[in-house]
mmCIF file of C-alpha atoms in Angstrom:
data_model
loop_
_atom_site.group_PDB
_atom_site.id
_atom_site.type_symbol
_atom_site.label_atom_id
_atom_site.label_comp_id
_atom_site.label_asym_id
_atom_site.label_seq_id
_atom_site.Cartn_x
_atom_site.Cartn_y
_atom_site.Cartn_z
ATOM 1 C CA MET A 1 21.896 -30.875 -25.792
ATOM 2 C CA PRO A 2 18.863 -32.073 -23.720
ATOM 3 C CA LEU A 3 15.551 -30.334 -24.260
ATOM 4 C CA ASP A 4 15.375 -29.332 -20.579
ATOM 5 C CA TRP A 5 18.507 -27.160 -20.792
ATOM 6 C CA LYS A 6 16.532 -23.894 -20.958
ATOM 7 C CA GLN A 7 14.541 -24.892 -17.897
ATOM 8 C CA TYR A 8 17.778 -25.830 -16.126
ATOM 9 C CA GLN A 9 19.102 -22.357 -16.912
ATOM 10 C CA GLU A 10 15.897 -20.779 -15.567
ATOM 11 C CA ASP A 11 16.099 -22.878 -12.392
ATOM 12 C CA VAL A 12 19.689 -21.784 -11.789
ATOM 13 C CA ALA A 13 18.822 -18.101 -12.283
ATOM 14 C CA GLY A 14 15.789 -18.530 -10.024
ATOM 15 C CA LEU A 15 17.967 -19.948 -7.247
ATOM 16 C CA PHE A 16 20.266 -16.922 -7.306
ATOM 17 C CA ARG A 17 17.254 -14.613 -7.325
ATOM 18 C CA ARG A 18 15.912 -16.343 -4.225
ATOM 19 C CA MET A 19 19.255 -15.515 -2.625
ATOM 20 C CA GLY A 20 18.380 -11.875 -3.227
ATOM 21 C CA PHE A 21 20.653 -11.295 -6.243
ATOM 22 C CA ASP A 22 19.936 -9.952 -9.721
ATOM 23 C CA ALA A 23 20.347 -12.719 -12.301
ATOM 24 C CA GLU A 24 20.131 -12.420 -16.105
ATOM 25 C CA ILE A 25 19.958 -15.289 -18.591
ATOM 26 C CA GLU A 26 22.024 -15.508 -21.811
ATOM 27 C CA LEU A 27 23.574 -12.107 -21.323
ATOM 28 C CA LYS A 28 25.901 -10.788 -24.024
ATOM 29 C CA MET A 29 29.041 -9.464 -22.344
ATOM 30 C CA ASP A 30 31.957 -7.610 -23.894
ATOM 31 C CA GLY A 31 35.361 -8.833 -22.801
ATOM 32 C CA ALA A 32 38.891 -7.608 -23.431
ATOM 33 C CA ARG A 33 39.300 -10.101 -26.304
ATOM 34 C CA GLY A 34 35.761 -10.411 -27.618
ATOM 35 C CA GLN A 35 32.082 -10.846 -26.848
ATOM 36 C CA HIS A 36 30.673 -13.764 -24.856
ATOM 37 C CA ILE A 37 27.176 -15.086 -24.184
ATOM 38 C CA VAL A 38 26.960 -16.039 -20.509
ATOM 39 C CA ASP A 39 24.343 -18.586 -19.441
ATOM 40 C CA VAL A 40 23.565 -16.716 -16.207
ATOM 41 C CA ALA A 41 25.120 -13.447 -15.014
ATOM 42 C CA VAL A 42 24.668 -12.724 -11.302
ATOM 43 C CA ARG A 43 25.310 -9.335 -9.706
ATOM 44 C CA PRO A 44 25.488 -9.384 -5.909
ATOM 45 C CA ARG A 45 26.773 -6.486 -3.826
ATOM 46 C CA THR A 46 29.403 -6.911 -1.123
ATOM 47 C CA ALA A 47 29.745 -4.038 1.360
ATOM 48 C CA GLY A 48 27.964 -1.873 -1.195
ATOM 49 C CA ILE A 49 30.419 -2.792 -3.971
ATOM 50 C CA PRO A 50 28.944 -4.405 -7.127
ATOM 51 C CA VAL A 51 30.284 -7.891 -7.868
ATOM 52 C CA LEU A 52 29.991 -10.030 -11.012
ATOM 53 C CA TRP A 53 29.537 -13.788 -11.006
ATOM 54 C CA ILE A 54 29.106 -15.791 -14.209
ATOM 55 C CA VAL A 55 27.462 -19.192 -14.328
ATOM 56 C CA GLU A 56 27.788 -21.935 -16.960
ATOM 57 C CA CYS A 57 24.946 -24.496 -16.950
ATOM 58 C CA LYS A 58 25.727 -28.010 -18.228
ATOM 59 C CA SER A 59 22.590 -30.113 -18.329
ATOM 60 C CA TRP A 60 24.517 -33.045 -19.793
ATOM 61 C CA LYS A 61 24.306 -36.790 -19.374
ATOM 62 C CA ALA A 62 28.105 -37.074 -19.215
ATOM 63 C CA ALA A 63 30.470 -35.660 -16.603
ATOM 64 C CA VAL A 64 32.004 -32.279 -17.426
ATOM 65 C CA ARG A 65 35.595 -32.404 -18.739
ATOM 66 C CA LYS A 66 38.639 -30.256 -18.005
ATOM 67 C CA GLU A 67 38.252 -28.343 -21.281
ATOM 68 C CA GLN A 68 34.955 -26.803 -20.178
ATOM 69 C CA VAL A 69 36.513 -25.632 -16.915
ATOM 70 C CA MET A 70 39.446 -24.032 -18.745
ATOM 71 C CA THR A 71 37.117 -22.304 -21.220
ATOM 72 C CA LEU A 72 35.002 -20.898 -18.399
ATOM 73 C CA GLY A 73 38.138 -19.656 -16.644
ATOM 74 C CA HIS A 74 39.228 -17.751 -19.763
ATOM 75 C CA ILE A 75 35.776 -16.169 -20.130
ATOM 76 C CA ALA A 76 35.726 -15.152 -16.463
ATOM 77 C CA GLN A 77 39.112 -13.507 -16.841
ATOM 78 C CA ASP A 78 38.135 -11.777 -20.099
ATOM 79 C CA VAL A 79 34.911 -10.197 -18.717
ATOM 80 C CA GLY A 80 36.402 -9.447 -15.297
ATOM 81 C CA ALA A 81 34.163 -11.782 -13.296
ATOM 82 C CA ASP A 82 34.886 -12.044 -9.589
ATOM 83 C CA ARG A 83 33.763 -15.697 -9.527
ATOM 84 C CA ALA A 84 32.590 -18.318 -11.986
ATOM 85 C CA PHE A 85 30.277 -21.257 -11.323
ATOM 86 C CA LEU A 86 30.027 -24.384 -13.450
ATOM 87 C CA LEU A 87 26.861 -26.338 -12.655
ATOM 88 C CA SER A 88 26.349 -29.922 -13.755
ATOM 89 C CA GLU A 89 23.919 -32.598 -12.624
ATOM 90 C CA SER A 90 26.186 -35.374 -14.014
ATOM 91 C CA GLY A 91 29.331 -34.602 -12.053
ATOM 92 C CA PHE A 92 32.847 -33.634 -13.112
ATOM 93 C CA GLN A 93 35.812 -35.617 -14.363
ATOM 94 C CA ALA A 94 38.940 -35.690 -12.220
ATOM 95 C CA GLY A 95 40.764 -33.384 -14.616
ATOM 96 C CA ALA A 96 38.000 -30.795 -14.342
ATOM 97 C CA ILE A 97 38.169 -30.895 -10.550
ATOM 98 C CA ALA A 98 41.962 -30.556 -10.594
ATOM 99 C CA ALA A 99 41.811 -27.647 -13.062
ATOM 100 C CA CYS A 100 39.707 -25.455 -10.781
ATOM 101 C CA ARG A 101 41.847 -25.860 -7.655
ATOM 102 C CA HIS A 102 43.285 -22.549 -6.428
ATOM 103 C CA SER A 103 41.022 -20.679 -8.877
ATOM 104 C CA ASN A 104 37.898 -18.586 -8.651
ATOM 105 C CA ILE A 105 35.803 -21.329 -10.277
ATOM 106 C CA THR A 106 33.279 -23.331 -8.251
ATOM 107 C CA LEU A 107 32.105 -26.726 -9.519
ATOM 108 C CA THR A 108 28.761 -27.791 -8.116
ATOM 109 C CA SER A 109 25.227 -28.931 -8.954
ATOM 110 C CA LEU A 110 21.943 -27.109 -8.611
ATOM 111 C CA ALA A 111 20.923 -29.313 -5.688
ATOM 112 C CA GLU A 112 24.250 -28.850 -3.879
ATOM 113 C CA LEU A 113 24.186 -25.097 -4.404
ATOM 114 C CA ALA A 114 20.597 -24.877 -3.174
ATOM 115 C CA ASP A 115 21.487 -26.872 -0.049
ATOM 116 C CA ALA A 116 24.549 -24.710 0.655
ATOM 117 C CA ALA A 117 22.516 -21.518 0.206
ATOM 118 C CA LYS A 118 19.507 -22.728 2.211
ATOM 119 C CA ASP A 119 20.157 -20.600 5.291
ATOM 120 C CA HIS A 120 21.020 -17.567 3.179
ATOM 121 C CA ILE A 121 17.820 -17.976 1.143
ATOM 122 C CA VAL A 122 15.545 -18.189 4.173
ATOM 123 C CA SER A 123 17.312 -15.209 5.793
ATOM 124 C CA THR A 124 16.785 -13.266 2.572
ATOM 125 C CA ARG A 125 13.115 -14.258 2.623
ATOM 126 C CA LEU A 126 12.741 -12.993 6.181
ATOM 127 C CA ARG A 127 14.483 -9.694 5.375
ATOM 128 C CA THR A 128 12.220 -9.259 2.342
ATOM 129 C CA GLN A 129 9.234 -9.962 4.572
ATOM 130 C CA LEU A 130 10.433 -7.270 6.988
ATOM 131 C CA GLN A 131 10.297 -4.779 4.130
ATOM 132 C CA ARG A 132 6.812 -5.983 3.167
ATOM 133 C CA GLN A 133 5.734 -5.557 6.804
ATOM 134 C CA SER A 134 7.109 -2.012 6.815
ATOM 135 C CA ASP A 135 5.311 -1.208 3.546
ATOM 136 C CA ALA A 136 2.049 -2.614 4.925
ATOM 137 C CA GLU A 137 2.407 -0.573 8.132
ATOM 138 C CA ASP A 138 3.013 2.610 6.116
ATOM 139 C CA ARG A 139 -0.092 1.893 4.070
ATOM 140 C CA LEU A 140 -2.164 1.280 7.200
ATOM 141 C CA ARG A 141 -0.838 4.308 9.095
ATOM 142 C CA PHE A 142 -1.964 6.478 6.188
ATOM 143 C CA HIS A 143 -5.473 5.866 7.507
ATOM 144 C CA LEU A 144 -4.445 7.784 10.640
ATOM 145 C CA PHE A 145 -1.870 10.308 9.418
ATOM 146 C CA ASP A 146 -1.033 11.872 6.081
ATOM 147 C CA SER A 147 2.482 12.487 4.724
ATOM 148 C CA ARG A 148 2.750 15.581 6.967
ATOM 149 C CA GLY A 149 1.798 13.657 10.094
ATOM 150 C CA GLN A 150 -1.644 15.269 10.287
ATOM 151 C CA SER A 151 -4.907 13.448 10.903
ATOM 152 C CA PRO A 152 -7.155 13.167 7.842
ATOM 153 C CA ALA A 153 -10.065 15.598 7.648
ATOM 154 C CA ILE A 154 -12.475 12.701 7.107
ATOM 155 C CA MET A 155 -12.218 9.607 9.301
ATOM 156 C CA ALA A 156 -13.787 6.854 7.233
ATOM 157 C CA THR A 157 -11.825 3.819 8.403
ATOM 158 C CA ASP A 158 -12.951 0.724 10.305
ATOM 159 C CA MET A 159 -10.756 1.311 13.365
ATOM 160 C CA GLY A 160 -11.206 -2.210 14.701
ATOM 161 C CA GLU A 161 -9.924 -3.734 11.455
ATOM 162 C CA LEU A 162 -7.094 -1.201 11.276
ATOM 163 C CA THR A 163 -5.988 -2.021 14.830
ATOM 164 C CA ASP A 164 -5.976 -5.763 14.092
ATOM 165 C CA LEU A 165 -3.862 -5.335 10.955
ATOM 166 C CA LEU A 166 -1.347 -3.020 12.629
ATOM 167 C CA GLY A 167 -1.122 -5.456 15.544
ATOM 168 C CA ALA A 168 -0.453 -8.346 13.158
ATOM 169 C CA CYS A 169 2.355 -6.348 11.505
ATOM 170 C CA LEU A 170 3.955 -5.664 14.891
ATOM 171 C CA ASP A 171 3.603 -9.333 15.871
ATOM 172 C CA MET A 172 5.352 -10.479 12.679
ATOM 173 C CA HIS A 173 8.034 -7.785 12.977
ATOM 174 C CA LEU A 174 8.983 -8.841 16.512
ATOM 175 C CA ALA A 175 9.136 -12.532 15.574
ATOM 176 C CA THR A 176 11.079 -11.924 12.340
ATOM 177 C CA THR A 177 13.703 -9.629 13.877
ATOM 178 C CA ALA A 178 14.197 -12.044 16.775
ATOM 179 C CA ALA A 179 14.686 -14.955 14.350
ATOM 180 C CA LEU A 180 17.194 -13.033 12.223
ATOM 181 C CA THR A 181 19.285 -12.310 15.306
ATOM 182 C CA GLY A 182 19.276 -15.975 16.340
ATOM 183 C CA ARG A 183 16.845 -15.666 19.258
ATOM 184 C CA MET A 184 14.898 -18.856 18.653
ATOM 185 C CA PRO A 185 12.311 -20.157 19.291
ATOM 186 C CA VAL A 186 9.971 -17.294 18.404
ATOM 187 C CA THR A 187 6.217 -16.936 18.803
ATOM 188 C CA LEU A 188 3.503 -15.505 16.588
ATOM 189 C CA CYS A 189 0.473 -14.493 18.655
ATOM 190 C CA GLY A 190 -1.987 -15.139 15.827
ATOM 191 C CA ILE A 191 -3.801 -11.806 16.018
ATOM 192 C CA LEU A 192 -5.642 -12.450 12.742
ATOM 193 C CA ASN A 193 -6.606 -16.089 13.265
ATOM 194 C CA GLY A 194 -6.500 -16.417 17.063
ATOM 195 C CA VAL A 195 -3.940 -19.256 16.917
ATOM 196 C CA GLN A 196 -0.653 -18.770 18.759
ATOM 197 C CA GLN A 197 2.314 -20.638 17.235
ATOM 198 C CA SER A 198 5.928 -21.194 18.285
ATOM 199 C CA PHE A 199 8.752 -21.751 15.777
ATOM 200 C CA ASP A 200 12.288 -23.105 16.123
ATOM 201 C CA ASN A 201 12.885 -23.405 12.363
ATOM 202 C CA LEU A 202 13.492 -20.358 10.135
ATOM 203 C CA GLU A 203 11.922 -21.843 7.019
ATOM 204 C CA THR A 204 8.715 -22.825 8.823
ATOM 205 C CA LEU A 205 8.533 -19.342 10.326
ATOM 206 C CA ALA A 206 9.063 -17.734 6.900
ATOM 207 C CA ASP A 207 6.256 -19.869 5.413
ATOM 208 C CA CYS A 208 3.841 -18.831 8.169
ATOM 209 C CA VAL A 209 4.824 -15.145 8.004
ATOM 210 C CA ASP A 210 4.394 -15.207 4.226
ATOM 211 C CA GLY A 211 0.828 -16.441 4.606
ATOM 212 C CA GLN A 212 -0.018 -13.896 7.294
ATOM 213 C CA LEU A 213 1.578 -11.069 5.297
ATOM 214 C CA SER A 214 -0.468 -11.966 2.238
ATOM 215 C CA GLU A 215 -3.593 -11.861 4.405
ATOM 216 C CA VAL A 216 -2.620 -8.460 5.851
ATOM 217 C CA GLU A 217 -1.926 -7.079 2.363
ATOM 218 C CA ARG A 218 -5.248 -8.405 1.038
ATOM 219 C CA ARG A 219 -7.220 -6.993 3.958
ATOM 220 C CA ALA A 220 -5.319 -3.689 3.840
ATOM 221 C CA ALA A 221 -6.266 -3.285 0.173
ATOM 222 C CA GLU A 222 -9.899 -4.037 1.048
ATOM 223 C CA LEU A 223 -9.713 -1.565 3.958
ATOM 224 C CA ASP A 224 -8.458 1.086 1.511
ATOM 225 C CA ARG A 225 -11.367 0.391 -0.822
ATOM 226 C CA ARG A 226 -13.946 0.581 1.971
ATOM 227 C CA ARG A 227 -12.408 3.791 3.324
ATOM 228 C CA ASP A 228 -12.387 5.423 -0.106
ATOM 229 C CA LYS A 229 -15.993 4.391 -0.734
ATOM 230 C CA LYS A 230 -17.189 5.660 2.652
ATOM 231 C CA ARG A 231 -15.126 8.836 2.256
ATOM 232 C CA ALA A 232 -16.795 9.538 -1.079
ATOM 233 C CA GLU A 233 -20.208 8.885 0.507
ATOM 234 C CA LEU A 234 -19.449 11.278 3.386
ATOM 235 C CA ILE A 235 -18.351 14.011 0.980
ATOM 236 C CA GLY A 236 -21.549 13.380 -0.977
ATOM 237 C CA ASP A 237 -23.598 13.696 2.235
ATOM 238 C CA ALA A 238 -21.836 16.968 3.060
ATOM 239 C CA ASP A 239 -22.636 18.220 -0.442
ATOM 240 C CA CYS A 240 -26.267 17.351 0.267
ATOM 241 C CA LEU A 241 -26.086 19.310 3.532
ATOM 242 C CA VAL A 242 -24.803 22.396 1.696
ATOM 243 C CA ASP A 243 -27.430 21.992 -1.020
ATOM 244 C CA GLU A 244 -30.174 21.557 1.583
ATOM 245 C CA ALA A 245 -29.062 24.708 3.421
ATOM 246 C CA GLN A 246 -29.291 26.630 0.144
ATOM 247 C CA ARG A 247 -32.733 25.138 -0.558
ATOM 248 C CA LEU A 248 -33.899 26.049 2.939
ATOM 249 C CA LEU A 249 -33.073 29.697 2.289
ATOM 250 C CA ASP A 250 -35.094 29.554 -0.942
ATOM 251 C CA HIS A 251 -37.992 27.852 0.883
ATOM 252 C CA ILE A 252 -37.976 30.539 3.566
ATOM 253 C CA ASP A 253 -37.914 33.287 0.935
ATOM 254 C CA ALA A 254 -40.921 31.673 -0.775
ATOM 255 C CA MET A 255 -42.703 31.322 2.557
ATOM 256 C CA LEU A 256 -42.040 34.949 3.540
ATOM 257 C CA ALA A 257 -43.277 36.158 0.163
ATOM 258 C CA THR A 258 -46.623 34.384 0.725
ATOM 259 C CA GLN A 259 -49.253 36.779 2.047
ATOM 260 C CA ASP A 260 -51.898 34.209 2.990
ATOM 261 C CA PRO A 261 -51.190 33.026 6.576
ATOM 262 C CA ASP A 262 -52.570 29.546 5.882
ATOM 263 C CA LEU A 263 -50.419 29.104 2.764
ATOM 264 C CA ARG A 264 -47.412 30.444 4.651
ATOM 265 C CA LEU A 265 -47.967 27.917 7.425
ATOM 266 C CA GLY A 266 -48.314 25.156 4.832
ATOM 267 C CA LYS A 267 -45.017 26.082 3.204
ATOM 268 C CA LEU A 268 -43.364 26.173 6.633
ATOM 269 C CA GLN A 269 -44.676 22.728 7.544
ATOM 270 C CA THR A 270 -43.836 21.085 4.215
ATOM 271 C CA SER A 271 -40.788 22.615 2.558
ATOM 272 C CA CYS A 272 -38.967 24.374 5.413
ATOM 273 C CA LEU A 273 -39.398 21.775 8.143
ATOM 274 C CA SER A 274 -38.537 18.955 5.745
ATOM 275 C CA SER A 275 -35.280 20.722 4.863
ATOM 276 C CA MET A 276 -34.527 21.280 8.551
ATOM 277 C CA LYS A 277 -35.088 17.597 9.273
ATOM 278 C CA ARG A 278 -32.719 16.514 6.497
ATOM 279 C CA ILE A 279 -30.105 19.052 7.616
ATOM 280 C CA GLY A 280 -30.308 17.783 11.198
ATOM 281 C CA SER A 281 -29.927 14.155 10.171
ATOM 282 C CA LEU A 282 -26.949 14.866 7.903
ATOM 283 C CA SER A 283 -25.187 17.079 10.448
ATOM 284 C CA VAL A 284 -25.297 14.401 13.160
ATOM 285 C CA HIS A 285 -23.955 11.813 10.722
ATOM 286 C CA LEU A 286 -21.108 14.045 9.509
ATOM 287 C CA ARG A 287 -20.112 15.291 12.943
ATOM 288 C CA GLU A 288 -18.930 11.770 13.801
ATOM 289 C CA SER A 289 -16.547 11.590 10.821
ATOM 290 C CA PHE A 290 -15.323 15.120 10.090
ATOM 291 C CA LYS A 291 -12.186 16.532 11.706
ATOM 292 C CA GLY A 292 -10.192 19.755 11.628
ATOM 293 C CA ASN A 293 -11.296 22.518 9.265
ATOM 294 C CA LEU A 294 -14.137 20.480 7.803
ATOM 295 C CA LEU A 295 -15.662 19.910 11.238
ATOM 296 C CA ARG A 296 -15.096 23.534 12.265
ATOM 297 C CA GLU A 297 -16.659 25.013 9.121
ATOM 298 C CA GLY A 298 -19.533 22.514 9.230
ATOM 299 C CA ARG A 299 -20.275 23.455 12.847
ATOM 300 C CA HIS A 300 -20.140 27.123 11.935
ATOM 301 C CA LEU A 301 -22.729 26.581 9.209
ATOM 302 C CA MET A 302 -24.976 24.725 11.659
ATOM 303 C CA ARG A 303 -24.643 27.511 14.239
ATOM 304 C CA ILE A 304 -25.773 30.094 11.684
ATOM 305 C CA LEU A 305 -28.691 27.885 10.667
ATOM 306 C CA ILE A 306 -29.830 27.116 14.208
ATOM 307 C CA ASP A 307 -29.102 30.445 15.933
ATOM 308 C CA GLU A 308 -30.136 32.749 13.110
ATOM 309 C CA VAL A 309 -31.886 31.173 10.113
ATOM 310 C CA TYR A 310 -34.277 28.974 12.114
ATOM 311 C CA ILE A 311 -35.088 31.766 14.552
ATOM 312 C CA GLU A 312 -35.597 34.347 11.808
ATOM 313 C CA MET A 313 -37.865 31.903 9.986
ATOM 314 C CA VAL A 314 -40.470 32.029 12.779
ATOM 315 C CA ALA A 315 -39.807 35.565 14.050
ATOM 316 C CA ARG A 316 -42.839 37.809 14.387
ATOM 317 C CA ASP A 317 -40.957 41.072 13.967
ATOM 318 C CA ARG A 318 -39.060 40.425 10.792
ATOM 319 C CA ASP A 319 -36.541 42.898 9.379
ATOM 320 C CA GLU A 320 -35.754 42.474 5.666
ATOM 321 C CA ALA A 321 -32.244 43.934 5.921
ATOM 322 C CA ARG A 322 -31.415 41.603 8.801
ATOM 323 C CA TRP A 323 -32.774 38.604 6.892
ATOM 324 C CA ASN A 324 -30.751 39.494 3.803
ATOM 325 C CA ASP A 325 -27.602 39.741 5.949
ATOM 326 C CA ILE A 326 -28.292 36.317 7.484
ATOM 327 C CA LYS A 327 -28.854 34.830 4.029
ATOM 328 C CA ALA A 328 -25.610 36.303 2.707
ATOM 329 C CA ARG A 329 -23.558 34.964 5.633
ATOM 330 C CA THR A 330 -25.236 31.561 5.374
ATOM 331 C CA ARG A 331 -24.444 31.308 1.673
ATOM 332 C CA MET A 332 -20.873 32.491 2.281
ATOM 333 C CA GLN A 333 -20.378 29.838 4.958
ATOM 334 C CA ALA A 334 -21.937 27.171 2.733
ATOM 335 C CA ALA A 335 -19.545 28.168 -0.070
ATOM 336 C CA ARG A 336 -16.593 27.956 2.332
ATOM 337 C CA LEU A 337 -17.605 24.448 3.352
ATOM 338 C CA ARG A 338 -18.103 23.471 -0.309
ATOM 339 C CA GLU A 339 -14.605 24.721 -1.125
ATOM 340 C CA LEU A 340 -13.123 22.448 1.555
ATOM 341 C CA LEU A 341 -15.178 19.523 0.249
ATOM 342 C CA ASP A 342 -13.897 20.108 -3.284
ATOM 343 C CA LEU A 343 -10.352 20.173 -1.924
ATOM 344 C CA GLU A 344 -10.906 16.872 -0.114
ATOM 345 C CA ARG A 345 -12.477 15.377 -3.221
ATOM 346 C CA GLY A 346 -9.430 16.381 -5.269
ATOM 347 C CA MET A 347 -7.066 14.917 -2.692
ATOM 348 C CA GLY A 348 -8.972 11.647 -2.793
ATOM 349 C CA LEU A 349 -8.710 11.452 -6.583
ATOM 350 C CA ALA A 350 -4.969 12.176 -6.443
ATOM 351 C CA LYS A 351 -4.503 9.491 -3.799
ATOM 352 C CA THR A 352 -6.427 6.936 -5.879
ATOM 353 C CA THR A 353 -4.403 7.761 -9.008
ATOM 354 C CA ASN A 354 -1.139 7.465 -7.095
ATOM 355 C CA SER A 355 -2.157 4.173 -5.534
ATOM 356 C CA THR A 356 -3.096 2.799 -8.938
ATOM 357 C CA GLY A 357 0.244 3.902 -10.337
ATOM 358 C CA ILE A 358 2.159 2.166 -7.560
ATOM 359 C CA ALA A 359 0.164 -1.013 -7.943
ATOM 360 C CA ASP A 360 0.751 -1.096 -11.689
ATOM 361 C CA ALA A 361 4.478 -0.367 -11.477
#
């Protein structure tokens, strides 16, 4: 037996897999009269019904004889195969050809089978690409909507890049579905590379779509990474805002406890105003990215700071009870915002873990 027989077996199984079928090599199968080792077992589905094909691979120098055909026929009958294939690159003797007439045995070669299945293979490729396009679109839409159809609380995505990638998916989807329904030629607008192309050949289209899909998937993964990084940075900035609000209250308490007017003014100018400046800078930055409850609670905190804390800080007629009430409400609002941030942080960790699990599966 030639040394390349194992590779021949692998090539045959690979061809059936490219057709979209499950194919197993050297599978032990129990039959009615005994156990058999099948070179390649293929399991297509027809109208949802599982089908079994068995394949015998003969990588011989000589033509296959009638005896091999008869043996394969007995095995097919014993294991209940719907069809049997005998593949040989050296041809078949006349007796072998005669023996398989009016039977469920097909005699062919790898090259002949590949040529016969060419259209089916490229159609399978295009249908697989449609699923990849759908998966990529789902991944990209998650930047805009969560599983409940709600906008994310933190918008941290490059919207220009997201729009380009979604547009490329739509472009490929329209071209692929048109090709599969026989509406050729089809056009790819070239949203990612700026080059418009027309195709009148399915295989050439599939090659181009495969390249563009790989680019979309690569850039989508990078977009996810950038979003997650920016999202973590925004949550960190919001944490800083909460911390700074708490520090400001402490600075004001220290300032109010100072009896010397000059020292009080110094504390106001150094500690308090510095905190106010940092709070202002962070709030403007976060207001552009926060949505929903996060934005609402963040604005509420800023309203308390601006309308009450800042005013009370420089008030001439200060009431201790009023100041303590303002401090309590400020801290309560800061804690409410922190609770939402912790929730968002937890959701981000769960999303990252899930994404890693899917990628590793």
